[in-house]
Coordinates of C-alpha atoms in Angstrom, one line a residue:
X1 CA 0.0 0.0 0.0
X2 CA 1.3 3.5 -0.9
X3 CA 0.5 6.2 1.6
X4 CA 1.2 9.9 1.4
X5 CA 4.1 11.0 3.5
X6 CA 5.2 14.5 2.9
X7 CA 8.8 15.4 3.9
X8 CA 8.9 18.7 5.8
X9 CA 11.8 20.6 4.4
X10 CA 12.8 24.2 5.1
X11 CA 10.2 25.7 2.6
X12 CA 7.4 23.6 4.0
X13 CA 8.4 24.5 7.6
X14 CA 8.4 28.2 6.8
X15 CA 4.9 27.8 5.3
X16 CA 3.6 26.1 8.4
X17 CA 5.2 28.6 10.8
X18 CA 3.6 31.4 8.8
X19 CA 0.2 30.1 10.1
X20 CA 1.3 29.1 13.5
X21 CA -0.4 30.7 16.5
X22 CA 3.1 30.9 18.1
X23 CA 5.4 33.6 16.9
X24 CA 9.0 33.2 18.0
X25 CA 10.6 35.8 15.8
X26 CA 11.9 37.6 18.9
X27 CA 14.0 34.4 19.6
X28 CA 15.6 34.4 16.2
X29 CA 19.0 35.6 17.6
X30 CA 18.9 32.8 20.1
X31 CA 18.0 30.2 17.4
X32 CA 20.8 31.5 15.1
X33 CA 23.4 31.5 17.9
X34 CA 23.7 27.7 17.4
X35 CA 25.6 28.4 14.1
X36 CA 28.7 29.4 16.0
X37 CA 29.2 25.8 17.3
X38 CA 30.4 22.8 15.3
X39 CA 27.1 21.0 16.2
X40 CA 24.3 23.4 15.0
X41 CA 22.2 20.4 14.2
X42 CA 21.7 19.9 17.9
X43 CA 19.2 22.8 17.8
X44 CA 15.5 21.8 17.8
X45 CA 13.6 22.9 14.8
X46 CA 11.3 26.0 14.9
X47 CA 8.3 23.8 14.2
X48 CA 9.3 21.5 17.0
X49 CA 9.5 24.6 19.3
X50 CA 5.8 25.4 18.5
X51 CA 4.9 21.8 19.5
X52 CA 6.6 22.3 22.8
X53 CA 4.6 25.6 23.3
X54 CA 1.4 23.8 22.4
X55 CA 2.1 21.1 25.1
X56 CA 2.9 23.7 27.7
X57 CA -0.1 25.8 26.9
X58 CA -2.7 23.0 26.7
X59 CA -1.5 20.6 29.4
X60 CA -1.4 22.9 32.3
X61 CA 2.4 22.7 32.7
X62 CA 4.0 24.7 35.6
X63 CA 7.2 22.9 36.4
X64 CA 9.7 21.9 33.7
X65 CA 13.1 20.3 33.9
X66 CA 15.1 20.1 30.7
X67 CA 18.2 17.9 30.1
X68 CA 20.4 19.5 27.5
X69 CA 20.2 23.3 27.3
X70 CA 22.4 23.8 24.2
X71 CA 21.9 27.6 23.4
X72 CA 18.6 27.9 25.4
X73 CA 16.2 28.1 22.5
X74 CA 13.9 25.3 23.6
X75 CA 13.6 26.3 27.2
X76 CA 13.0 29.9 26.2
X77 CA 10.3 29.1 23.8
X78 CA 8.5 27.1 26.5
X79 CA 9.0 29.9 29.0
X80 CA 7.4 32.4 26.6
X81 CA 4.0 30.8 27.0
X82 CA 4.1 30.1 30.8
X83 CA 2.5 32.1 33.6
X84 CA 5.4 33.9 35.3
X85 CA 3.8 33.7 38.8
X86 CA 3.3 29.9 38.7
X87 CA 6.2 28.6 36.7
X88 CA 9.4 26.8 37.6
X89 CA 11.9 26.1 34.7
X90 CA 15.3 24.5 35.2
X91 CA 17.6 23.5 32.4
X92 CA 20.7 21.4 32.8
X93 CA 23.8 21.6 30.7
X94 CA 27.3 20.0 31.2
X95 CA 29.0 21.8 28.4
X96 CA 30.3 25.1 29.7
X97 CA 30.4 26.9 26.3
X98 CA 26.8 26.0 25.7
X99 CA 25.8 27.1 29.2
X100 CA 27.4 30.5 28.8
X101 CA 25.9 31.0 25.4
X102 CA 22.4 30.2 26.7
X103 CA 22.9 32.6 29.6
X104 CA 24.0 35.3 27.1
X105 CA 21.0 34.6 25.0
X106 CA 18.7 35.0 28.0
X107 CA 20.3 38.3 29.0
X108 CA 20.2 39.7 25.4
X109 CA 16.6 38.8 25.1
X110 CA 15.7 40.6 28.3
X111 CA 17.8 43.7 27.3
X112 CA 16.2 43.8 23.8
X113 CA 12.8 43.8 25.5
X114 CA 13.8 46.6 27.8
X115 CA 15.2 48.6 24.9
X116 CA 11.8 48.3 23.1
X117 CA 10.1 49.6 26.3
X118 CA 8.3 46.3 26.7
X119 CA 8.2 43.9 29.6
X120 CA 8.1 40.3 28.4
X121 CA 4.9 38.7 29.6
X122 CA 6.6 35.3 30.1
X123 CA 8.9 33.4 32.5
X124 CA 12.2 33.8 30.5
X125 CA 13.7 35.9 33.2
X126 CA 13.0 33.2 35.8
X127 CA 14.7 30.3 33.9
X128 CA 17.2 28.5 36.2
X129 CA 20.2 27.7 34.0
X130 CA 22.6 25.2 35.6
X131 CA 26.0 24.1 34.4
X132 CA 25.9 20.7 36.0
X133 CA 25.6 17.0 35.5
X134 CA 21.9 16.4 34.8
X135 CA 21.6 12.9 36.1
X136 CA 23.3 13.8 39.4
X137 CA 20.9 16.7 39.7
X138 CA 17.9 14.5 39.2
X139 CA 19.2 11.9 41.5
X140 CA 19.6 14.4 44.3
X141 CA 16.0 15.6 44.1
X142 CA 13.7 14.5 47.0
X143 CA 10.7 12.4 46.2
X144 CA 8.5 15.5 46.8
X145 CA 10.6 17.6 44.4
X146 CA 10.4 15.0 41.7
X147 CA 6.7 14.6 42.2
X148 CA 6.3 18.3 41.4
X149 CA 7.7 18.0 37.8
X150 CA 5.0 18.4 35.2
X151 CA 7.3 17.9 32.2
X152 CA 10.8 16.3 31.8
X153 CA 12.3 17.1 28.5
X154 CA 15.3 14.9 27.5
X155 CA 17.4 16.5 24.7
X156 CA 21.0 15.9 25.8
X157 CA 23.4 13.4 27.3
X158 CA 21.9 10.7 25.0
X159 CA 24.3 8.1 26.2
X160 CA 22.5 8.2 29.5
X161 CA 18.9 8.2 28.0
X162 CA 18.2 4.7 29.5
X163 CA 19.2 5.9 33.0
X164 CA 17.0 9.0 32.7
X165 CA 14.1 6.8 31.6
X166 CA 14.6 4.5 34.6
X167 CA 14.6 7.6 36.8
X168 CA 11.4 8.8 35.2
X169 CA 9.7 5.4 35.7
X170 CA 10.6 5.5 39.4
X171 CA 10.2 9.1 40.2
X172 CA 7.8 11.0 37.9
X173 CA 4.2 11.3 39.2
X174 CA 1.2 9.8 37.3
X175 CA -0.1 12.2 34.6
X176 CA 3.3 14.0 34.3
X177 CA 4.9 14.2 30.9
X178 CA 8.2 12.9 29.4
X179 CA 9.4 14.2 26.1
X180 CA 12.4 12.5 24.5
X181 CA 14.0 14.2 21.5
X182 CA 16.0 12.6 18.7
X183 CA 14.0 9.4 18.7
X184 CA 15.4 8.7 15.2
X185 CA 18.9 10.2 15.8
X186 CA 19.5 11.1 12.1
X187 CA 17.9 7.7 11.2
X188 CA 20.9 5.9 12.8
X189 CA 18.6 4.1 15.3
X190 CA 17.1 2.1 12.4
X191 CA 20.2 0.0 11.7
X192 CA 23.4 1.6 12.9
X193 CA 25.4 0.6 16.0
X194 CA 26.8 3.9 17.2
X195 CA 26.7 4.5 20.9
X196 CA 23.9 7.0 20.7
X197 CA 21.9 4.9 18.3
X198 CA 22.1 1.9 20.6
X199 CA 21.2 3.9 23.7
X200 CA 18.2 5.5 22.1
X201 CA 17.0 2.2 20.8
X202 CA 17.4 0.7 24.3
X203 CA 15.4 3.6 25.7
X204 CA 12.6 3.3 23.2
X205 CA 12.4 -0.5 23.8
X206 CA 12.3 0.0 27.6
X207 CA 9.5 2.6 27.1
X208 CA 7.5 0.0 25.2
X209 CA 8.2 -2.9 27.5
X210 CA 7.8 -1.2 30.9
X211 CA 4.1 -0.4 30.4
X212 CA 4.4 2.7 32.6
X213 CA 3.6 5.4 29.9
X214 CA 1.2 6.1 27.2
X215 CA 3.2 7.6 24.3
X216 CA 3.5 8.3 20.6
X217 CA 6.1 9.5 18.1
X218 CA 5.8 13.1 16.9
X219 CA 7.7 13.2 13.5
X220 CA 9.0 16.8 13.7
X221 CA 12.6 17.7 13.8
X222 CA 14.6 14.5 14.5
X223 CA 11.3 12.9 15.8
X224 CA 10.2 13.3 19.4
X225 CA 8.6 10.8 21.8
X226 CA 5.7 12.3 23.7
X227 CA 4.8 10.2 26.8
X228 CA 2.5 10.5 29.8
X229 CA 3.1 8.6 33.0
X230 CA 0.2 6.2 33.8

C-alpha cells in the first residue's frame, strides 16, 4: 500500500510557521546562535518549538526540567507561554560553552525587550540555567521535588537516556509528561550501531516494554517521543 508521507523541508516548515499561533521571531537571535558551534544540528527545529509551546499551553504545565540546554532556544520558547507567577523552569547543561551562550541569549533577550520599552509577559527571566551533571541533579531531588515535575524534556546526554528513563519510571508522578528528542537520531537508530543509536534504541524499547507510559512518536525535527506517565 502506498500512503502519502510529505517530507517537511525548510520551505514547508516556513509555510507552516507562517500560520502558527506561536510567533517566535523575537527568539531568532537565540536560534541562530547555534551556528557558531560545530554542532548546530543539535538545535530543535522551529516547528518543534511550537509543538513544545502547544504542550505547555494546553497541558497545564507549571514545572519543567530540561536535560540539555544547548543555546537555550527550547527552554526559552516554553517559558514564553508560561505564567510567570506559577512557573518553575530548570535547564541542565554540562558543556560550559553551551551554558554560557544560553545565559548570554537570555540576557540579550531581556535587554532587547527593555530597549523596546516592553516587559516580556513570560517566564524567561526566571529560567534557572545550571552548568551541572543532569543525572546527578535529578538523583539528588527529593521524592517530593520529583513529584512536582510536570514535564521532563530529554534533549541531551543521549548516552544516558536509558538511565533517565529509569529515573522517570521510578520518580515521575502519574499524569506527568516525558518528552524525548532525537528518537530517530538522524535515522541511525534504524540500523546503525553507534553508541547514541544503541542507547536511544534501548530507551525506546524499555519505554515500550515497561508499560508505565502512554506515548506516541511526533515526527517533527529528529522525531520526538511524547509520553505521559500512567
